[in-house]
Amino acid sequence: MTICPANIRQRVVGYLHERFGLEPLLWESWRFYQSSRGRVHLGPILTIDTPRPDVAGCLIARVERTVKPSTALFQLFGRHVQRQIIDLDRHETRRYFTGQSITVDPARTADCRPGFVMLRYERLPLACGLLRERGLIENQLPR
């Protein structure tokens, strides 16, 4: 694991700001680290050189062709998310957490663009979903 290159950090911060309204100031007291397969972690500013940690902090995104936010990001920082939010009912929440994709009334997604969204239940940030057309939310939970 290494300190995240500035261009990757800027890409993640810019995406989170543009898509979810997460202010760049939110990340100033954290350090971004990069590990294998495009994983970006948010953690403390490390002051030790050895032993070198394999991972520092929490996985917040994967960066490949696009930025994919993690469920942990929303569970930790979801109260700061301003947009791309879908509230689920109890039945939808249960189905989602059993690994199923769900379909919600498209009227409930009118304020969202297709792509990654934050899912909530009773205003509690739960997970990351992938919103497709006609209210389909593809499950993004790790299997």
Coordinates of N, CA and C in Angstrom, one line a residue:
M1 N 0.8 -1.2 0.0 CA 0.0 0.0 0.0 C 0.9 1.2 0.0
T2 N 0.5 2.2 -0.8 CA 1.2 3.5 -0.9 C 0.3 4.7 -0.7
I3 N 0.9 5.8 -0.5 CA 0.1 7.0 -0.5 C -0.5 7.2 -1.9
C4 N -1.8 7.5 -1.9 CA -2.5 7.7 -3.2 C -1.9 8.8 -4.0
P5 N -1.6 8.6 -5.3 CA -1.1 9.7 -6.2 C -2.1 10.8 -6.2
A6 N -1.6 12.0 -6.3 CA -2.5 13.2 -6.3 C -3.6 13.2 -7.3
N7 N -3.3 12.7 -8.5 CA -4.3 12.7 -9.6 C -5.5 11.7 -9.2
I8 N -5.2 10.6 -8.6 CA -6.2 9.6 -8.1 C -7.0 10.2 -7.0
R9 N -6.4 10.8 -6.0 CA -7.1 11.5 -4.9 C -8.0 12.6 -5.5
Q10 N -7.5 13.4 -6.4 CA -8.3 14.5 -7.0 C -9.5 13.9 -7.7
R11 N -9.3 12.8 -8.4 CA -10.4 12.1 -9.2 C -11.5 11.6 -8.2
V12 N -11.1 11.0 -7.1 CA -12.0 10.5 -6.2 C -12.8 11.6 -5.5
V13 N -12.1 12.6 -5.0 CA -12.7 13.8 -4.3 C -13.6 14.5 -5.3
G14 N -13.2 14.7 -6.5 CA -14.0 15.4 -7.5 C -15.3 14.6 -7.8
Y15 N -15.2 13.3 -7.9 CA -16.3 12.5 -8.2 C -17.3 12.5 -7.0
L16 N -16.8 12.4 -5.8 CA -17.7 12.4 -4.6 C -18.4 13.7 -4.5
H17 N -17.7 14.8 -4.8 CA -18.3 16.1 -4.7 C -19.4 16.3 -5.8
E18 N -19.0 16.0 -7.0 CA -19.9 16.2 -8.1 C -21.2 15.3 -8.0
R19 N -21.0 14.1 -7.7 CA -22.1 13.1 -7.7 C -22.9 13.1 -6.5
F20 N -22.3 13.3 -5.3 CA -23.0 13.1 -4.1 C -23.0 14.4 -3.2
G21 N -22.3 15.4 -3.6 CA -22.3 16.7 -2.9 C -21.4 16.6 -1.7
L22 N -20.5 15.7 -1.6 CA -19.6 15.6 -0.5 C -18.5 16.6 -0.6
E23 N -18.4 17.6 0.3 CA -17.5 18.7 0.2 C -16.0 18.3 0.3
P24 N -15.2 18.8 -0.6 CA -13.7 18.5 -0.5 C -13.1 18.7 0.9
L25 N -13.6 19.7 1.6 CA -13.1 20.0 2.9 C -13.2 18.8 3.9
L26 N -14.2 17.9 3.6 CA -14.4 16.8 4.5 C -13.2 15.9 4.5
W27 N -12.4 15.9 3.5 CA -11.3 14.9 3.4 C -9.9 15.5 3.8
E28 N -9.9 16.8 4.2 CA -8.6 17.4 4.5 C -7.8 16.8 5.7
S29 N -8.5 16.2 6.7 CA -7.7 15.7 7.8 C -7.4 14.2 7.6
W30 N -7.7 13.7 6.4 CA -7.4 12.3 6.1 C -6.4 12.1 5.1
R31 N -5.8 11.0 5.0 CA -4.9 10.6 3.9 C -5.5 9.5 3.1
F32 N -5.3 9.6 1.8 CA -5.7 8.6 0.9 C -4.6 7.7 0.6
Y33 N -4.9 6.4 0.6 CA -3.9 5.4 0.3 C -4.4 4.5 -0.8
Q34 N -3.5 3.9 -1.6 CA -3.9 3.1 -2.7 C -3.3 1.7 -2.5
S35 N -4.1 0.7 -2.7 CA -3.6 -0.7 -2.7 C -3.9 -1.3 -4.0
S36 N -3.9 -2.6 -4.1 CA -4.0 -3.3 -5.3 C -5.4 -3.2 -6.0
R37 N -5.5 -3.4 -7.3 CA -6.7 -3.4 -8.0 C -7.5 -2.1 -7.9
G38 N -6.8 -1.0 -7.9 CA -7.5 0.3 -7.9 C -8.2 0.7 -6.6
R39 N -7.9 0.0 -5.5 CA -8.6 0.3 -4.2 C -8.0 1.5 -3.6
V40 N -8.9 2.4 -3.1 CA -8.5 3.6 -2.4 C -9.0 3.5 -1.0
H41 N -8.2 3.7 -0.1 CA -8.5 3.7 1.4 C -8.3 5.1 2.0
L42 N -9.2 5.3 3.0 CA -9.1 6.6 3.7 C -8.6 6.2 5.1
G43 N -7.5 6.9 5.5 CA -7.0 6.5 6.9 C -6.3 7.7 7.5
P44 N -5.7 7.4 8.6 CA -4.9 8.4 9.3 C -3.6 8.7 8.6
I45 N -3.0 9.8 8.9 CA -1.7 10.1 8.4 C -0.7 9.3 9.2
L46 N -0.1 8.3 8.5 CA 0.7 7.4 9.2 C 2.1 8.0 9.5
T47 N 2.6 7.7 10.6 CA 3.9 8.3 11.0 C 5.0 7.2 11.2
I48 N 4.6 5.9 10.9 CA 5.6 4.9 11.1 C 6.0 4.4 9.7
D49 N 7.2 4.0 9.6 CA 7.8 3.4 8.3 C 7.8 1.9 8.3
T50 N 8.1 1.3 9.5 CA 8.1 -0.1 9.6 C 7.4 -0.5 10.9
P51 N 6.8 -1.6 11.0 CA 6.5 -2.4 9.8 C 5.5 -1.7 8.9
R52 N 5.7 -1.9 7.6 CA 4.8 -1.2 6.7 C 3.4 -1.9 6.6
P53 N 2.4 -1.2 6.9 CA 1.0 -1.8 6.9 C 0.6 -2.3 5.5
D54 N -0.2 -3.4 5.5 CA -0.8 -3.8 4.2 C -1.9 -2.9 3.8
V55 N -2.7 -2.5 4.8 CA -3.8 -1.6 4.6 C -3.9 -0.6 5.7
A56 N -4.2 0.6 5.4 CA -4.4 1.6 6.5 C -5.8 2.2 6.2
G57 N -6.7 2.2 7.2 CA -7.9 2.8 7.1 C -9.0 1.9 6.4
C58 N -10.0 2.6 5.8 CA -11.2 2.0 5.3 C -11.2 2.1 3.8
L59 N -11.6 1.0 3.2 CA -11.8 1.1 1.7 C -13.0 2.0 1.4
I60 N -12.8 3.1 0.6 CA -13.8 4.0 0.3 C -14.2 4.0 -1.2
A61 N -13.3 3.5 -2.0 CA -13.7 3.4 -3.5 C -12.7 2.5 -4.2
R62 N -13.2 2.2 -5.4 CA -12.3 1.5 -6.4 C -12.2 2.4 -7.6
V63 N -11.0 2.6 -8.1 CA -10.9 3.5 -9.3 C -10.4 2.7 -10.5
E64 N -11.2 2.6 -11.5 CA -10.8 1.9 -12.7 C -11.3 2.9 -13.8
R65 N -12.2 2.5 -14.7 CA -12.7 3.4 -15.7 C -13.5 4.5 -15.1
T66 N -14.2 4.1 -14.0 CA -14.9 5.1 -13.2 C -14.6 4.9 -11.7
V67 N -15.1 5.8 -10.9 CA -14.9 5.6 -9.4 C -16.2 4.9 -8.9
K68 N -15.9 3.8 -8.2 CA -17.0 3.1 -7.5 C -16.9 3.3 -6.0
P69 N -17.9 4.0 -5.5 CA -17.8 4.2 -4.0 C -18.2 2.9 -3.3
S70 N -17.6 2.8 -2.1 CA -17.9 1.6 -1.3 C -19.1 1.8 -0.3
T71 N -19.6 0.6 0.1 CA -20.7 0.7 1.1 C -20.1 1.3 2.4
A72 N -18.9 1.0 2.7 CA -18.3 1.6 4.0 C -18.2 3.1 3.9
L73 N -17.9 3.7 2.7 CA -17.9 5.1 2.5 C -19.3 5.7 3.0
F74 N -20.4 5.1 2.5 CA -21.7 5.6 2.8 C -22.1 5.4 4.2
Q75 N -21.7 4.3 4.8 CA -22.0 4.0 6.2 C -21.2 5.0 7.1
L76 N -20.0 5.4 6.7 CA -19.3 6.3 7.6 C -19.6 7.8 7.3
F77 N -19.8 8.2 6.1 CA -19.9 9.6 5.7 C -21.3 9.9 5.1
G78 N -22.2 8.9 5.1 CA -23.5 9.1 4.5 C -24.3 10.3 5.0
R79 N -24.1 10.7 6.2 CA -24.9 11.9 6.7 C -24.5 13.2 6.0
H80 N -23.4 13.2 5.3 CA -22.9 14.3 4.5 C -23.4 14.3 3.1
V81 N -23.9 13.2 2.6 CA -24.3 13.0 1.2 C -25.6 13.9 1.0
Q82 N -25.5 14.7 -0.1 CA -26.6 15.6 -0.4 C -27.5 15.2 -1.6
R83 N -27.0 14.3 -2.4 CA -27.9 13.9 -3.6 C -27.5 12.5 -4.0
Q84 N -28.3 11.9 -4.9 CA -28.2 10.6 -5.4 C -28.5 9.6 -4.2
I85 N -29.6 9.9 -3.6 CA -30.1 9.1 -2.4 C -31.4 8.4 -2.7
I86 N -31.5 7.2 -2.4 CA -32.8 6.5 -2.5 C -33.1 5.8 -1.2
D87 N -34.3 6.2 -0.7 CA -34.8 5.6 0.6 C -35.6 4.3 0.3
L88 N -35.2 3.3 1.0 CA -35.8 2.0 0.8 C -36.8 1.7 1.9
D89 N -37.8 0.9 1.6 CA -38.7 0.4 2.6 C -38.1 -0.9 3.3
R90 N -38.8 -1.4 4.3 CA -38.3 -2.5 5.0 C -38.1 -3.8 4.1
H91 N -39.1 -4.0 3.2 CA -39.1 -5.2 2.3 C -37.9 -5.0 1.3
E92 N -37.7 -3.9 0.8 CA -36.6 -3.6 -0.2 C -35.3 -3.8 0.5
T93 N -35.2 -3.3 1.7 CA -33.9 -3.4 2.5 C -33.6 -4.8 2.7
R94 N -34.5 -5.6 3.1 CA -34.3 -7.0 3.4 C -33.8 -7.7 2.1
R95 N -34.5 -7.5 1.0 CA -34.1 -8.1 -0.3 C -32.7 -7.7 -0.7
Y96 N -32.4 -6.4 -0.5 CA -31.1 -5.9 -0.9 C -30.0 -6.6 -0.1
F97 N -30.2 -6.7 1.2 CA -29.2 -7.3 2.1 C -29.1 -8.8 2.0
T98 N -30.0 -9.5 1.2 CA -29.9 -10.9 0.9 C -29.2 -11.1 -0.4
G99 N -28.7 -10.0 -1.0 CA -27.9 -10.1 -2.2 C -28.7 -9.9 -3.5
Q100 N -30.0 -9.5 -3.4 CA -30.8 -9.4 -4.6 C -30.8 -7.9 -5.1
S101 N -30.9 -7.8 -6.4 CA -31.1 -6.5 -7.0 C -32.6 -6.2 -6.7
I102 N -33.0 -4.9 -6.7 CA -34.4 -4.6 -6.4 C -34.9 -3.6 -7.5
T103 N -36.2 -3.5 -7.6 CA -36.8 -2.5 -8.5 C -37.7 -1.6 -7.6
V104 N -37.5 -0.3 -7.7 CA -38.4 0.6 -6.9 C -39.2 1.4 -8.0
D105 N -40.2 2.1 -7.5 CA -41.1 2.9 -8.3 C -40.2 4.0 -8.9
P106 N -40.1 4.1 -10.3 CA -39.3 5.1 -10.9 C -39.5 6.6 -10.4
A107 N -40.7 6.8 -9.9 CA -40.9 8.2 -9.3 C -40.0 8.4 -8.1
R108 N -39.6 7.4 -7.4 CA -38.8 7.6 -6.2 C -37.3 7.8 -6.6
T109 N -37.0 7.6 -7.9 CA -35.6 7.8 -8.4 C -35.5 9.1 -9.3
A110 N -36.6 9.9 -9.3 CA -36.7 11.0 -10.2 C -35.5 12.0 -10.0
D111 N -35.1 12.1 -8.8 CA -34.0 13.1 -8.5 C -32.6 12.5 -8.6
C112 N -32.6 11.3 -9.1 CA -31.3 10.6 -9.2 C -31.0 10.3 -10.7
R113 N -29.7 10.4 -11.0 CA -29.2 10.0 -12.4 C -28.8 8.5 -12.3
P114 N -28.8 7.8 -13.4 CA -28.3 6.5 -13.5 C -26.8 6.5 -13.0
G115 N -26.5 5.4 -12.3 CA -25.1 5.3 -11.8 C -25.2 5.0 -10.3
F116 N -24.1 5.2 -9.6 CA -24.1 4.8 -8.2 C -24.9 5.7 -7.4
V117 N -25.6 5.1 -6.4 CA -26.5 5.9 -5.5 C -26.3 5.4 -4.1
M118 N -26.6 6.2 -3.1 CA -26.6 5.8 -1.7 C -28.0 5.3 -1.3
L119 N -28.1 4.2 -0.7 CA -29.3 3.6 -0.3 C -29.5 3.8 1.2
R120 N -30.7 4.2 1.7 CA -31.0 4.4 3.1 C -32.2 3.7 3.5
Y121 N -32.3 3.4 4.8 CA -33.5 2.9 5.4 C -33.8 3.7 6.6
E122 N -34.9 4.3 6.7 CA -35.3 5.2 7.8 C -34.2 6.2 8.1
R123 N -33.7 6.8 7.0 CA -32.7 7.9 7.0 C -31.3 7.4 7.4
L124 N -31.1 6.1 7.6 CA -29.8 5.5 8.0 C -29.1 5.1 6.7
P125 N -27.9 5.6 6.5 CA -27.1 5.2 5.3 C -26.8 3.7 5.4
L126 N -27.1 3.0 4.3 CA -26.9 1.5 4.3 C -25.8 1.0 3.4
A127 N -25.9 1.4 2.1 CA -25.1 0.7 1.1 C -25.0 1.6 -0.2
C128 N -24.2 1.1 -1.1 CA -24.1 1.6 -2.4 C -24.9 0.7 -3.4
G129 N -25.7 1.3 -4.2 CA -26.4 0.6 -5.2 C -26.1 1.2 -6.6
L130 N -26.4 0.4 -7.6 CA -26.2 0.9 -9.0 C -27.5 1.1 -9.7
L131 N -27.9 2.3 -9.8 CA -29.2 2.6 -10.4 C -29.2 2.5 -11.9
R132 N -30.1 1.7 -12.4 CA -30.3 1.6 -13.9 C -31.6 2.2 -14.2
E133 N -32.0 2.0 -15.5 CA -33.3 2.6 -15.9 C -34.5 1.9 -15.3
R134 N -35.6 2.6 -15.2 CA -36.9 2.1 -14.7 C -36.8 1.6 -13.3
G135 N -36.0 2.2 -12.5 CA -36.0 1.9 -11.0 C -35.2 0.7 -10.6
L136 N -34.5 0.1 -11.5 CA -33.7 -1.1 -11.2 C -32.5 -0.7 -10.4
I137 N -32.3 -1.2 -9.3 CA -31.1 -1.0 -8.5 C -30.3 -2.3 -8.4
E138 N -29.1 -2.3 -9.0 CA -28.3 -3.5 -9.0 C -27.5 -3.6 -7.7
N139 N -27.5 -4.8 -7.1 CA -26.9 -5.0 -5.8 C -25.4 -4.8 -6.0
Q140 N -24.7 -4.1 -5.1 CA -23.3 -3.8 -5.1 C -22.6 -4.4 -3.9
L141 N -23.3 -5.1 -3.0 CA -22.7 -5.6 -1.8 C -21.7 -6.7 -2.1
P142 N -20.6 -6.7 -1.4 CA -19.6 -7.8 -1.7 C -20.3 -9.2 -1.4
R143 N -20.0 -10.1 -2.3 CA -20.6 -11.5 -2.2 C -19.7 -12.4 -1.3

